[in-house]
Coordinates of C-alpha atoms in Angstrom, one line a residue:
M1 CA 16.9 -8.0 32.8
K2 CA 15.4 -5.7 30.4
N3 CA 13.6 -8.6 28.7
L4 CA 12.4 -10.1 31.8
A5 CA 11.0 -6.9 32.8
L6 CA 9.1 -6.5 29.4
L7 CA 7.9 -10.2 29.9
I8 CA 6.4 -9.2 33.3
F9 CA 4.8 -6.1 31.8
S10 CA 3.4 -8.1 29.0
L11 CA 1.7 -10.3 31.4
F12 CA 0.2 -7.7 33.3
S13 CA -1.0 -6.1 29.8
L14 CA -2.6 -9.5 29.0
I15 CA -4.8 -9.4 32.0
S16 CA -5.9 -5.9 31.3
F17 CA -6.7 -6.7 27.5
A18 CA -8.8 -9.9 28.6
Q19 CA -11.7 -7.9 29.2
K20 CA -14.7 -8.8 26.7
D21 CA -15.1 -5.2 25.3
F22 CA -11.7 -4.3 24.8
Q23 CA -11.2 -2.1 21.7
G24 CA -8.3 0.1 20.3
M25 CA -7.8 2.5 17.9
A26 CA -4.2 3.3 16.1
V27 CA -3.5 6.2 13.3
Y28 CA -0.9 5.1 10.9
E29 CA 0.9 7.4 8.2
S30 CA 1.6 5.6 4.9
K31 CA 4.6 7.2 3.1
T32 CA 5.6 5.6 -0.5
S33 CA 9.1 6.7 -1.9
T34 CA 8.8 8.6 -5.2
S35 CA 12.6 9.1 -5.9
D36 CA 12.8 6.8 -8.7
F37 CA 9.6 8.7 -10.3
K38 CA 11.4 12.2 -9.8
S39 CA 14.7 11.1 -11.2
R40 CA 12.9 10.0 -14.4
M41 CA 11.1 13.6 -14.5
E42 CA 14.5 15.4 -13.9
G43 CA 16.0 13.7 -16.7
N44 CA 13.4 14.4 -19.1
K45 CA 13.7 17.9 -20.7
E46 CA 10.2 18.1 -21.9
I47 CA 9.1 18.5 -18.4
T48 CA 9.1 22.1 -17.3
P49 CA 9.6 23.2 -13.8
E50 CA 6.2 24.2 -13.2
M51 CA 4.9 20.9 -14.7
Q52 CA 7.2 18.8 -12.4
K53 CA 6.2 21.0 -9.3
M54 CA 2.4 20.3 -10.2
I55 CA 3.1 16.4 -10.8
E56 CA 5.0 16.0 -7.4
E57 CA 2.0 17.9 -5.5
R58 CA -0.3 15.3 -7.0
M59 CA 2.0 12.2 -6.5
K60 CA 2.4 13.5 -2.7
K61 CA -1.3 13.2 -2.2
M62 CA -1.4 9.8 -3.8
F63 CA 1.6 8.4 -2.2
E64 CA 1.3 9.9 1.6
K65 CA -2.0 8.9 3.2
T66 CA -3.4 8.4 6.8
F67 CA -5.2 5.4 7.8
I68 CA -7.3 4.5 10.8
L69 CA -7.2 0.7 12.3
N70 CA -9.8 -0.1 15.0
F71 CA -9.5 -3.5 16.5
D72 CA -10.5 -5.6 19.3
K73 CA -9.2 -9.2 20.3
S74 CA -10.2 -11.1 17.0
A75 CA -11.0 -8.6 14.3
S76 CA -10.0 -5.1 12.8
I77 CA -11.0 -2.7 10.2
Y78 CA -8.3 -0.5 8.4
K79 CA -9.5 2.6 6.4
E80 CA -8.2 5.7 5.0
E81 CA -9.0 8.8 6.9
E82 CA -12.0 10.7 5.1
K83 CA -10.8 13.9 3.6
L84 CA -12.6 16.2 1.2
D85 CA -11.4 15.6 -2.5
A86 CA -9.0 18.3 -3.6
P87 CA -10.4 20.7 -6.4
N88 CA -9.9 19.3 -10.0
Q89 CA -9.3 15.8 -8.9
G90 CA -11.1 13.8 -11.3
G91 CA -12.0 10.1 -11.4
G92 CA -8.5 9.6 -12.9
M93 CA -7.0 10.5 -9.8
R94 CA -9.0 8.8 -7.5
F95 CA -8.5 5.7 -9.5
M96 CA -4.7 6.0 -9.1
S97 CA -5.1 6.9 -5.3
S98 CA -7.0 3.5 -5.0
M99 CA -4.2 1.5 -6.6
M100 CA -1.9 3.1 -4.2
G101 CA -3.5 1.5 -1.2
G102 CA -6.1 4.0 -0.5
G103 CA -10.2 3.8 -0.5
G104 CA -12.1 1.1 0.8
T105 CA -12.4 -0.9 4.1
Y106 CA -10.0 -3.7 4.9
Y107 CA -11.6 -6.1 7.4
K108 CA -9.6 -8.6 9.0
N109 CA -10.6 -11.6 11.2
V110 CA -7.6 -13.3 12.9
K111 CA -9.9 -15.7 14.8
E112 CA -11.0 -17.1 11.4
K113 CA -7.9 -16.2 9.6
T114 CA -9.9 -14.4 6.7
Y115 CA -10.1 -11.0 5.3
T116 CA -12.6 -8.9 3.1
V117 CA -12.1 -5.6 1.5
D118 CA -14.4 -3.4 -0.7
K119 CA -12.8 -2.1 -3.8
E120 CA -13.6 0.0 -6.6
F121 CA -12.1 -0.5 -10.1
M122 CA -13.2 1.2 -13.4
G123 CA -16.6 2.1 -12.0
K124 CA -17.4 -1.4 -10.8
E125 CA -17.4 -2.5 -7.0
F126 CA -15.6 -5.6 -6.1
L127 CA -15.6 -7.3 -2.5
V128 CA -12.4 -9.3 -2.1
K129 CA -12.8 -12.1 0.3
D130 CA -9.9 -14.6 1.1
S131 CA -8.0 -16.1 3.4
L132 CA -5.4 -14.1 5.3
P133 CA -1.8 -14.5 4.1
Q134 CA 0.4 -17.0 6.0
L135 CA 3.7 -14.7 6.8
N136 CA 6.4 -16.7 7.8
W137 CA 7.9 -14.5 10.1
K138 CA 11.3 -14.5 11.3
M139 CA 11.9 -13.0 14.8
E140 CA 14.9 -10.7 15.0
A141 CA 16.8 -9.7 18.5
E142 CA 16.8 -6.0 17.5
T143 CA 14.5 -3.8 19.6
R144 CA 13.3 0.1 19.5
V145 CA 10.8 2.4 21.0
I146 CA 7.9 3.7 18.8
G147 CA 5.8 6.1 20.4
G148 CA 6.8 5.2 24.0
Y149 CA 6.0 1.2 23.4
N150 CA 8.9 -1.3 23.3
C151 CA 9.1 -2.8 20.1
F152 CA 10.7 -6.0 18.5
K153 CA 11.8 -6.5 14.8
A154 CA 10.5 -9.2 12.6
T155 CA 10.8 -9.9 9.1
A156 CA 9.2 -12.0 6.3
V157 CA 9.5 -12.6 2.4
V158 CA 6.0 -12.2 0.6
P159 CA 4.9 -12.4 -3.2
A160 CA 4.3 -8.9 -4.5
S161 CA 0.7 -8.0 -5.2
K162 CA 0.0 -7.1 -8.7
S163 CA -2.8 -5.0 -7.9
D164 CA -0.9 -2.7 -5.8
F165 CA 0.6 0.0 -7.8
R166 CA 3.1 0.7 -4.7
N167 CA 5.0 -2.7 -5.7
F168 CA 5.9 -1.7 -8.9
R169 CA 9.4 0.0 -9.7
M170 CA 10.7 2.0 -12.5
K171 CA 12.7 0.1 -15.2
N172 CA 16.5 1.2 -15.6
R173 CA 16.4 2.8 -19.1
G174 CA 20.2 2.1 -19.3
E175 CA 19.6 -1.6 -19.7
K176 CA 18.4 -1.0 -23.3
K177 CA 20.9 -1.7 -25.9
E178 CA 22.2 1.3 -28.0
G179 CA 20.5 0.2 -31.1
E180 CA 17.0 0.1 -29.4
K181 CA 17.7 3.6 -28.0
K182 CA 18.4 5.0 -31.6
E183 CA 15.5 3.3 -33.1
E184 CA 13.1 4.7 -30.5
T185 CA 14.6 8.2 -30.9
A186 CA 14.4 8.2 -34.7
K187 CA 10.5 7.2 -34.2
E188 CA 9.7 9.8 -31.9
E189 CA 11.2 12.3 -34.1
K190 CA 9.2 11.2 -37.2
E191 CA 6.1 11.3 -35.3
G192 CA 6.9 14.6 -34.0
E193 CA 6.2 13.9 -30.4
K194 CA 7.6 11.7 -27.3
K195 CA 5.4 8.9 -26.0
T196 CA 6.1 6.7 -23.4
N197 CA 4.1 3.4 -22.5
F198 CA 3.4 3.8 -18.8
L199 CA 3.1 0.0 -18.5
E200 CA 6.2 -0.6 -20.3
E201 CA 8.0 1.7 -17.8
L202 CA 7.2 -0.3 -14.8
D203 CA 8.8 -3.5 -13.3
M204 CA 7.0 -6.1 -10.8
P205 CA 9.4 -7.9 -8.3
K206 CA 8.3 -11.2 -7.8
E207 CA 8.9 -11.0 -4.0
I208 CA 9.4 -8.3 -1.5
T209 CA 11.0 -8.4 1.9
I210 CA 8.8 -7.0 4.7
T211 CA 10.4 -5.5 7.9
A212 CA 7.8 -5.1 10.8
W213 CA 8.2 -3.7 14.3
Y214 CA 5.6 -5.0 16.7
T215 CA 5.1 -4.2 20.6
P216 CA 3.9 -7.3 23.0
E217 CA 2.8 -4.3 25.3
I218 CA -0.5 -4.3 23.3
P219 CA -0.9 -8.0 22.8
V220 CA -3.1 -8.4 19.9
N221 CA -2.5 -10.1 16.7
Q222 CA -3.2 -7.3 14.5
G223 CA -1.5 -4.5 12.3
P224 CA -1.9 -2.2 9.0
E225 CA -3.3 -3.8 5.8
S226 CA -2.9 -7.5 5.4
Y227 CA -0.1 -7.4 8.1
W228 CA -0.8 -9.7 11.3
G229 CA 0.6 -12.9 13.0
L230 CA 3.0 -11.5 15.5
P231 CA 2.6 -11.5 19.3
G232 CA 1.6 -7.9 19.4
L233 CA 0.3 -4.9 17.7
I234 CA 2.7 -4.1 14.7
L235 CA 3.5 -0.3 15.1
E236 CA 5.6 -0.1 11.8
V237 CA 6.0 -2.0 8.4
N238 CA 8.7 -1.1 5.8
D239 CA 8.9 -2.9 2.3
G240 CA 11.5 -1.2 1.2
K241 CA 9.8 1.3 -0.5
T242 CA 6.4 1.9 1.4
V243 CA 6.7 2.9 5.1
I244 CA 3.7 2.5 7.3
L245 CA 4.4 4.1 10.8
C246 CA 1.8 4.4 13.7
S247 CA 1.7 7.7 15.1
K248 CA -1.0 7.6 17.7
I249 CA -2.7 4.8 19.8
V250 CA -5.9 5.0 21.9
L251 CA -7.0 1.9 24.0
N252 CA -10.5 1.5 25.4
S253 CA -12.1 4.8 24.6
K254 CA -15.5 5.3 25.9
E255 CA -16.7 5.6 22.0
K256 CA -16.6 2.2 20.5
V257 CA -16.5 1.4 16.9
E258 CA -18.4 -1.3 15.0
I259 CA -15.8 -3.6 13.5
K260 CA -17.5 -5.7 11.0
A261 CA -16.9 -6.6 7.4
P262 CA -18.0 -4.5 4.1
K263 CA -20.9 -6.1 2.2
N264 CA -21.3 -4.2 -1.2
G265 CA -19.6 -5.5 -4.4
K266 CA -19.3 -8.5 -6.6
V267 CA -17.6 -11.3 -4.6
V268 CA -14.3 -12.5 -5.9
T269 CA -11.0 -13.9 -4.6
Q270 CA -7.7 -11.8 -4.4
K271 CA -6.2 -13.9 -7.4
E272 CA -9.6 -12.9 -9.3
Y273 CA -9.4 -9.3 -8.7
D274 CA -5.6 -9.1 -9.7
E275 CA -6.3 -10.9 -12.7
T276 CA -9.3 -8.4 -13.8
V277 CA -7.1 -5.4 -12.8
M278 CA -3.8 -6.3 -14.7
K279 CA -6.3 -7.6 -17.7
K280 CA -8.0 -4.5 -17.8
M281 CA -4.9 -2.4 -17.7
E282 CA -3.3 -4.3 -20.6
E283 CA -6.3 -3.5 -22.6
M284 CA -6.2 0.0 -22.0
S285 CA -2.6 0.2 -22.7
E286 CA -3.0 -1.5 -26.2
M287 CA -6.3 0.2 -26.9
N288 CA -4.9 3.6 -26.6
N289 CA -1.2 3.0 -27.8
G290 CA -0.1 6.6 -27.6
R291 CA -3.5 8.2 -27.6
G292 CA -4.0 8.7 -23.9
G293 CA -5.0 6.5 -21.0
F294 CA -2.0 4.9 -19.7
Q295 CA 0.1 6.8 -22.2
M296 CA 2.1 9.8 -21.3
R297 CA 2.5 12.3 -23.8
M298 CA 4.9 15.5 -23.9
S299 CA 4.7 17.8 -27.0
R300 CA 7.8 19.0 -28.5

């Protein structure tokens, strides 16, 4: 009976959403877990409580963001909520912030099955244009209510994006052999400082499992970021590390937003952009080699 009532409600919703000028707005709160980074800091005697507090505050700004999704029946734009830059937040922090899913406008056209997103990397502007990822959603039987909307669960396994730092996991140092640990310690003592290659501390999974909750009560094929392909607006996405949750929905507001693709930047495919990012990061790591950049130093 519950599913029948929901089906009837969805049919009425389809009628109301059929109008030509239909448009909606959804606010999403994105939060990425930093527990592995925090545990690594807590185990490092070189980081004082004051330093840890400062790092955690900066990490919170990078890993907790608010996004706005404006959508109609065929397209959408997803963009981070505009905020004034915090004092002392230099280009390095803005760079890391953009690698955590912020910055730029993400345009999806579900009718044409394409997307366009403008990105800034190392002072250069890129315009990534590609086909929307084909997500093989598995429809689950579980239901829940989010913001007053009845939602259904769906899961999918997707390749991890190499240019999105949120997909990286900290490596388990316990996996190192005892001989390697002693050699590393001896080298640190000889040089008089502790050095940690940032890239060598990270591990990239090949695939990640996505859990999404969508509502047929808003029958649009849209969602946050690159997520789409379900018979209703996606209100929550969880990849095991990052949770994107809808906190507000406004339908058919009098104030309309122009939903169009960004145009500035060098046009590249997603694969070309990912390769550019990884190549530059590797170059920076090799070039600095303990002298800054992606190297994290802590004097004894």
